[in-house]
Amino acid sequence: MTETEAALRTLAHNVRTARTRAGLSLDELGRRAKVSKGALVGLEKAQGNPNFATLVRLADTLGVSVSALMEGPTEGRVRVVSSDEVMPLWAGERGGEARLMLTTTGPAPVEVWRWRLEPGEEYPSHPHQAGVIETVSVTSGRMTLVVDGTEHPVAAGQTATFDGDAAHTYRGAGEETCQLIMTVQLPPGQTTG
């Protein structure tokens, strides 16, 4: 079995488990997450290739983290994750990418992401559920963070935070690649597995 097939099987199992736990039919999950029933049936059969936006909508609707949909069971007290071991969940048109490195456990889980944005490249995100807080820390280059239509420049060495329940966009700025670490703090009560 290839790495992609194994990842799809894990995703299928985790979506089915979270949907059952939430007491949602395929029709109801599809309606709430704005995903077709056919796509959900395929997903739960480990078929297809869901995009990043679909995974975020499913996670938000099911009240779990994105990584709860992607990861198998955790082992041990310490996890060390290398970015080259994690498949990108988003790939930009100019070579940028986003990798979900891990999600912490506990009553208010935090997702830790590594992003690379090329100049002019952007990722628009739909608003998340109330209580989600995002933080971006730029380690090199510059970006423009757009929240509710207002642009906020963020340069290397700077960190910005905002409520994720507003429309927001990440955009590479300047003439060099922007590297950043993003965290997504989930509201207490969301599960990671």
PDB file of C-alpha atoms in Angstrom:
ATOM      1  CA  MET A   1       0.000   0.000   0.000  1.00  0.00           C
ATOM      2  CA  THR A   2       1.378   3.412  -0.959  1.00  0.00           C
ATOM      3  CA  GLU A   3       1.673   6.332   1.463  1.00  0.00           C
ATOM      4  CA  THR A   4      -1.195   8.086  -0.335  1.00  0.00           C
ATOM      5  CA  GLU A   5      -3.452   5.029  -0.065  1.00  0.00           C
ATOM      6  CA  ALA A   6      -2.668   4.691   3.636  1.00  0.00           C
ATOM      7  CA  ALA A   7      -3.405   8.397   4.192  1.00  0.00           C
ATOM      8  CA  LEU A   8      -6.752   8.069   2.367  1.00  0.00           C
ATOM      9  CA  ARG A   9      -7.703   5.026   4.468  1.00  0.00           C
ATOM     10  CA  THR A  10      -6.871   6.892   7.675  1.00  0.00           C
ATOM     11  CA  LEU A  11      -8.863   9.910   6.471  1.00  0.00           C
ATOM     12  CA  ALA A  12     -11.829   7.702   5.513  1.00  0.00           C
ATOM     13  CA  HIS A  13     -11.852   6.000   8.910  1.00  0.00           C
ATOM     14  CA  ASN A  14     -11.525   9.262  10.832  1.00  0.00           C
ATOM     15  CA  VAL A  15     -14.279  11.051   8.869  1.00  0.00           C
ATOM     16  CA  ARG A  16     -16.662   8.106   9.286  1.00  0.00           C
ATOM     17  CA  THR A  17     -15.871   7.876  13.026  1.00  0.00           C
ATOM     18  CA  ALA A  18     -16.315  11.624  13.606  1.00  0.00           C
ATOM     19  CA  ARG A  19     -19.541  11.695  11.561  1.00  0.00           C
ATOM     20  CA  THR A  20     -20.967   8.743  13.510  1.00  0.00           C
ATOM     21  CA  ARG A  21     -19.895  10.298  16.829  1.00  0.00           C
ATOM     22  CA  ALA A  22     -21.645  13.536  15.827  1.00  0.00           C
ATOM     23  CA  GLY A  23     -24.797  11.603  14.895  1.00  0.00           C
ATOM     24  CA  LEU A  24     -24.848  12.974  11.337  1.00  0.00           C
ATOM     25  CA  SER A  25     -26.024  11.226   8.209  1.00  0.00           C
ATOM     26  CA  LEU A  26     -24.023  11.626   5.009  1.00  0.00           C
ATOM     27  CA  ASP A  27     -26.754  13.945   3.715  1.00  0.00           C
ATOM     28  CA  GLU A  28     -26.681  16.155   6.814  1.00  0.00           C
ATOM     29  CA  LEU A  29     -22.878  16.352   6.952  1.00  0.00           C
ATOM     30  CA  GLY A  30     -22.815  17.214   3.260  1.00  0.00           C
ATOM     31  CA  ARG A  31     -25.413  19.955   3.695  1.00  0.00           C
ATOM     32  CA  ARG A  32     -23.675  21.518   6.698  1.00  0.00           C
ATOM     33  CA  ALA A  33     -20.142  21.283   5.244  1.00  0.00           C
ATOM     34  CA  LYS A  34     -21.241  22.175   1.701  1.00  0.00           C
ATOM     35  CA  VAL A  35     -19.747  18.958   0.312  1.00  0.00           C
ATOM     36  CA  SER A  36     -21.661  16.714  -2.088  1.00  0.00           C
ATOM     37  CA  LYS A  37     -22.972  13.407  -0.789  1.00  0.00           C
ATOM     38  CA  GLY A  38     -21.146  11.634  -3.621  1.00  0.00           C
ATOM     39  CA  ALA A  39     -17.836  13.166  -2.542  1.00  0.00           C
ATOM     40  CA  LEU A  40     -18.493  12.092   1.065  1.00  0.00           C
ATOM     41  CA  VAL A  41     -19.383   8.541   0.036  1.00  0.00           C
ATOM     42  CA  GLY A  42     -16.155   8.364  -1.977  1.00  0.00           C
ATOM     43  CA  LEU A  43     -14.167   9.860   0.887  1.00  0.00           C
ATOM     44  CA  GLU A  44     -15.506   7.324   3.381  1.00  0.00           C
ATOM     45  CA  LYS A  45     -14.529   4.574   0.903  1.00  0.00           C
ATOM     46  CA  ALA A  46     -10.961   5.978   0.734  1.00  0.00           C
ATOM     47  CA  GLN A  47     -11.481   7.152  -2.835  1.00  0.00           C
ATOM     48  CA  GLY A  48     -10.970  10.557  -4.381  1.00  0.00           C
ATOM     49  CA  ASN A  49      -8.654  13.418  -3.512  1.00  0.00           C
ATOM     50  CA  PRO A  50     -10.317  16.002  -1.248  1.00  0.00           C
ATOM     51  CA  ASN A  51      -8.827  19.479  -1.365  1.00  0.00           C
ATOM     52  CA  PHE A  52      -7.692  21.486   1.648  1.00  0.00           C
ATOM     53  CA  ALA A  53     -10.811  23.676   1.757  1.00  0.00           C
ATOM     54  CA  THR A  54     -13.022  20.554   1.881  1.00  0.00           C
ATOM     55  CA  LEU A  55     -10.989  19.126   4.777  1.00  0.00           C
ATOM     56  CA  VAL A  56     -11.291  22.404   6.713  1.00  0.00           C
ATOM     57  CA  ARG A  57     -15.070  22.564   6.162  1.00  0.00           C
ATOM     58  CA  LEU A  58     -15.484  18.930   7.249  1.00  0.00           C
ATOM     59  CA  ALA A  59     -13.335  19.452  10.365  1.00  0.00           C
ATOM     60  CA  ASP A  60     -15.228  22.625  11.319  1.00  0.00           C
ATOM     61  CA  THR A  61     -18.590  20.918  10.796  1.00  0.00           C
ATOM     62  CA  LEU A  62     -17.582  17.810  12.745  1.00  0.00           C
ATOM     63  CA  GLY A  63     -16.041  19.834  15.580  1.00  0.00           C
ATOM     64  CA  VAL A  64     -12.594  18.291  15.205  1.00  0.00           C
ATOM     65  CA  SER A  65      -9.187  19.514  14.079  1.00  0.00           C
ATOM     66  CA  VAL A  66      -7.977  18.956  10.522  1.00  0.00           C
ATOM     67  CA  SER A  67      -5.262  16.710  11.888  1.00  0.00           C
ATOM     68  CA  ALA A  68      -7.899  14.595  13.684  1.00  0.00           C
ATOM     69  CA  LEU A  69      -9.076  13.715  10.193  1.00  0.00           C
ATOM     70  CA  MET A  70      -5.569  13.100   8.851  1.00  0.00           C
ATOM     71  CA  GLU A  71      -3.562  11.423  11.619  1.00  0.00           C
ATOM     72  CA  GLY A  72      -3.485   7.896  12.907  1.00  0.00           C
ATOM     73  CA  PRO A  73      -3.194   7.166  16.638  1.00  0.00           C
ATOM     74  CA  THR A  74      -0.379   8.968  18.460  1.00  0.00           C
ATOM     75  CA  GLU A  75       2.403   7.047  20.133  1.00  0.00           C
ATOM     76  CA  GLY A  76       4.477   8.007  23.149  1.00  0.00           C
ATOM     77  CA  ARG A  77       4.758  11.188  25.175  1.00  0.00           C
ATOM     78  CA  VAL A  78       6.934  13.118  22.721  1.00  0.00           C
ATOM     79  CA  ARG A  79       6.315  13.545  19.015  1.00  0.00           C
ATOM     80  CA  VAL A  80       8.980  14.921  16.726  1.00  0.00           C
ATOM     81  CA  VAL A  81       7.753  15.656  13.209  1.00  0.00           C
ATOM     82  CA  SER A  82       9.947  16.600  10.249  1.00  0.00           C
ATOM     83  CA  SER A  83       8.352  18.742   7.555  1.00  0.00           C
ATOM     84  CA  ASP A  84       9.635  16.434   4.805  1.00  0.00           C
ATOM     85  CA  GLU A  85       7.598  13.595   6.376  1.00  0.00           C
ATOM     86  CA  VAL A  86       4.330  15.538   6.097  1.00  0.00           C
ATOM     87  CA  MET A  87       2.483  15.883   2.812  1.00  0.00           C
ATOM     88  CA  PRO A  88       1.402  19.421   1.878  1.00  0.00           C
ATOM     89  CA  LEU A  89      -2.338  19.991   2.320  1.00  0.00           C
ATOM     90  CA  TRP A  90      -2.261  23.079   0.110  1.00  0.00           C
ATOM     91  CA  ALA A  91      -0.084  23.841  -2.892  1.00  0.00           C
ATOM     92  CA  GLY A  92      -0.068  27.298  -4.437  1.00  0.00           C
ATOM     93  CA  GLU A  93       0.143  28.114  -8.130  1.00  0.00           C
ATOM     94  CA  ARG A  94       3.654  29.569  -7.703  1.00  0.00           C
ATOM     95  CA  GLY A  95       5.167  26.831  -5.533  1.00  0.00           C
ATOM     96  CA  GLY A  96       3.933  27.794  -2.071  1.00  0.00           C
ATOM     97  CA  GLU A  97       2.595  25.159   0.280  1.00  0.00           C
ATOM     98  CA  ALA A  98       1.076  24.500   3.695  1.00  0.00           C
ATOM     99  CA  ARG A  99       1.889  21.489   5.861  1.00  0.00           C
ATOM    100  CA  LEU A 100      -0.015  20.567   9.016  1.00  0.00           C
ATOM    101  CA  MET A 101       2.844  19.481  11.265  1.00  0.00           C
ATOM    102  CA  LEU A 102       0.843  18.308  14.287  1.00  0.00           C
ATOM    103  CA  THR A 103      -2.014  19.077  16.636  1.00  0.00           C
ATOM    104  CA  THR A 104      -1.613  19.201  20.386  1.00  0.00           C
ATOM    105  CA  THR A 105      -3.981  17.290  22.640  1.00  0.00           C
ATOM    106  CA  GLY A 106      -5.941  18.602  25.588  1.00  0.00           C
ATOM    107  CA  PRO A 107      -9.057  20.681  26.177  1.00  0.00           C
ATOM    108  CA  ALA A 108      -8.090  23.421  23.640  1.00  0.00           C
ATOM    109  CA  PRO A 109      -6.020  21.762  20.878  1.00  0.00           C
ATOM    110  CA  VAL A 110      -3.595  23.783  18.766  1.00  0.00           C
ATOM    111  CA  GLU A 111      -2.700  22.957  15.156  1.00  0.00           C
ATOM    112  CA  VAL A 112       0.852  23.852  14.110  1.00  0.00           C
ATOM    113  CA  TRP A 113       1.367  24.607  10.405  1.00  0.00           C
ATOM    114  CA  ARG A 114       4.395  25.451   8.246  1.00  0.00           C
ATOM    115  CA  TRP A 115       3.611  27.729   5.301  1.00  0.00           C
ATOM    116  CA  ARG A 116       5.618  28.936   2.332  1.00  0.00           C
ATOM    117  CA  LEU A 117       4.153  31.726   0.215  1.00  0.00           C
ATOM    118  CA  GLU A 118       5.750  32.992  -2.962  1.00  0.00           C
ATOM    119  CA  PRO A 119       5.451  36.725  -3.812  1.00  0.00           C
ATOM    120  CA  GLY A 120       1.884  37.536  -4.893  1.00  0.00           C
ATOM    121  CA  GLU A 121       0.613  34.056  -4.048  1.00  0.00           C
ATOM    122  CA  GLU A 122      -2.373  33.882  -1.735  1.00  0.00           C
ATOM    123  CA  TYR A 123      -4.603  31.521   0.153  1.00  0.00           C
ATOM    124  CA  PRO A 124      -8.115  32.784   0.969  1.00  0.00           C
ATOM    125  CA  SER A 125      -9.784  31.012   3.902  1.00  0.00           C
ATOM    126  CA  HIS A 126     -13.431  30.885   4.770  1.00  0.00           C
ATOM    127  CA  PRO A 127     -14.355  31.920   8.320  1.00  0.00           C
ATOM    128  CA  HIS A 128     -13.964  29.172  10.906  1.00  0.00           C
ATOM    129  CA  GLN A 129     -16.379  28.520  13.757  1.00  0.00           C
ATOM    130  CA  ALA A 130     -16.516  30.988  16.629  1.00  0.00           C
ATOM    131  CA  GLY A 131     -13.705  30.613  19.138  1.00  0.00           C
ATOM    132  CA  VAL A 132     -10.958  29.649  16.650  1.00  0.00           C
ATOM    133  CA  ILE A 133      -7.863  31.861  17.035  1.00  0.00           C
ATOM    134  CA  GLU A 134      -5.119  31.953  14.401  1.00  0.00           C
ATOM    135  CA  THR A 135      -1.575  33.205  14.898  1.00  0.00           C
ATOM    136  CA  VAL A 136       1.032  33.758  12.167  1.00  0.00           C
ATOM    137  CA  SER A 137       4.746  34.195  12.891  1.00  0.00           C
ATOM    138  CA  VAL A 138       6.805  35.167   9.852  1.00  0.00           C
ATOM    139  CA  THR A 139      10.310  33.687   9.989  1.00  0.00           C
ATOM    140  CA  SER A 140      11.557  35.061   6.648  1.00  0.00           C
ATOM    141  CA  GLY A 141      10.217  37.365   3.970  1.00  0.00           C
ATOM    142  CA  ARG A 142       6.986  39.314   4.244  1.00  0.00           C
ATOM    143  CA  MET A 143       3.290  38.617   3.954  1.00  0.00           C
ATOM    144  CA  THR A 144       0.041  40.514   3.923  1.00  0.00           C
ATOM    145  CA  LEU A 145      -2.630  39.209   6.267  1.00  0.00           C
ATOM    146  CA  VAL A 146      -6.107  40.256   5.163  1.00  0.00           C
ATOM    147  CA  VAL A 147      -8.851  39.989   7.807  1.00  0.00           C
ATOM    148  CA  ASP A 148     -12.368  41.211   7.009  1.00  0.00           C
ATOM    149  CA  GLY A 149     -10.991  43.065   3.979  1.00  0.00           C
ATOM    150  CA  THR A 150      -8.346  45.014   5.941  1.00  0.00           C
ATOM    151  CA  GLU A 151      -4.691  44.414   5.006  1.00  0.00           C
ATOM    152  CA  HIS A 152      -2.050  43.977   7.717  1.00  0.00           C
ATOM    153  CA  PRO A 153       1.628  43.740   6.664  1.00  0.00           C
ATOM    154  CA  VAL A 154       3.609  41.163   8.674  1.00  0.00           C
ATOM    155  CA  ALA A 155       7.396  40.953   8.205  1.00  0.00           C
ATOM    156  CA  ALA A 156      10.099  38.541   9.368  1.00  0.00           C
ATOM    157  CA  GLY A 157      10.319  38.597  13.145  1.00  0.00           C
ATOM    158  CA  GLN A 158       6.702  39.717  13.568  1.00  0.00           C
ATOM    159  CA  THR A 159       3.694  37.758  14.816  1.00  0.00           C
ATOM    160  CA  ALA A 160       0.009  38.555  14.302  1.00  0.00           C
ATOM    161  CA  THR A 161      -3.074  36.968  15.831  1.00  0.00           C
ATOM    162  CA  PHE A 162      -6.771  37.245  15.006  1.00  0.00           C
ATOM    163  CA  ASP A 163     -10.148  35.603  15.522  1.00  0.00           C
ATOM    164  CA  GLY A 164     -10.509  32.979  12.802  1.00  0.00           C
ATOM    165  CA  ASP A 165     -14.290  33.405  12.511  1.00  0.00           C
ATOM    166  CA  ALA A 166     -13.723  36.221   9.984  1.00  0.00           C
ATOM    167  CA  ALA A 167     -12.858  35.820   6.304  1.00  0.00           C
ATOM    168  CA  HIS A 168      -9.066  35.937   6.000  1.00  0.00           C
ATOM    169  CA  THR A 169      -6.348  35.614   3.380  1.00  0.00           C
ATOM    170  CA  TYR A 170      -2.608  34.949   3.527  1.00  0.00           C
ATOM    171  CA  ARG A 171      -0.643  36.645   0.718  1.00  0.00           C
ATOM    172  CA  GLY A 172       3.078  36.573  -0.027  1.00  0.00           C
ATOM    173  CA  ALA A 173       4.464  40.121  -0.237  1.00  0.00           C
ATOM    174  CA  GLY A 174       7.736  41.656  -1.354  1.00  0.00           C
ATOM    175  CA  GLU A 175      10.168  39.951  -3.694  1.00  0.00           C
ATOM    176  CA  GLU A 176      11.287  36.926  -1.687  1.00  0.00           C
ATOM    177  CA  THR A 177       9.644  33.772  -0.395  1.00  0.00           C
ATOM    178  CA  CYS A 178       7.734  34.175   2.862  1.00  0.00           C
ATOM    179  CA  GLN A 179       8.139  31.400   5.435  1.00  0.00           C
ATOM    180  CA  LEU A 180       5.788  31.357   8.385  1.00  0.00           C
ATOM    181  CA  ILE A 181       4.514  29.245  11.240  1.00  0.00           C
ATOM    182  CA  MET A 182       0.759  29.378  11.727  1.00  0.00           C
ATOM    183  CA  THR A 183      -1.096  28.059  14.746  1.00  0.00           C
ATOM    184  CA  VAL A 184      -4.815  27.452  14.923  1.00  0.00           C
ATOM    185  CA  GLN A 185      -6.143  27.322  18.474  1.00  0.00           C
ATOM    186  CA  LEU A 186      -9.390  25.414  18.571  1.00  0.00           C
ATOM    187  CA  PRO A 187     -12.124  26.185  21.097  1.00  0.00           C
ATOM    188  CA  PRO A 188     -12.221  24.033  24.239  1.00  0.00           C
ATOM    189  CA  GLY A 189     -14.206  20.891  23.644  1.00  0.00           C
ATOM    190  CA  GLN A 190     -13.101  20.200  20.078  1.00  0.00           C
ATOM    191  CA  THR A 191     -11.465  16.818  19.742  1.00  0.00           C
ATOM    192  CA  THR A 192      -8.248  15.893  18.013  1.00  0.00           C
ATOM    193  CA  GLY A 193      -8.954  12.227  17.531  1.00  0.00           C
TER     194      GLY A 193
END
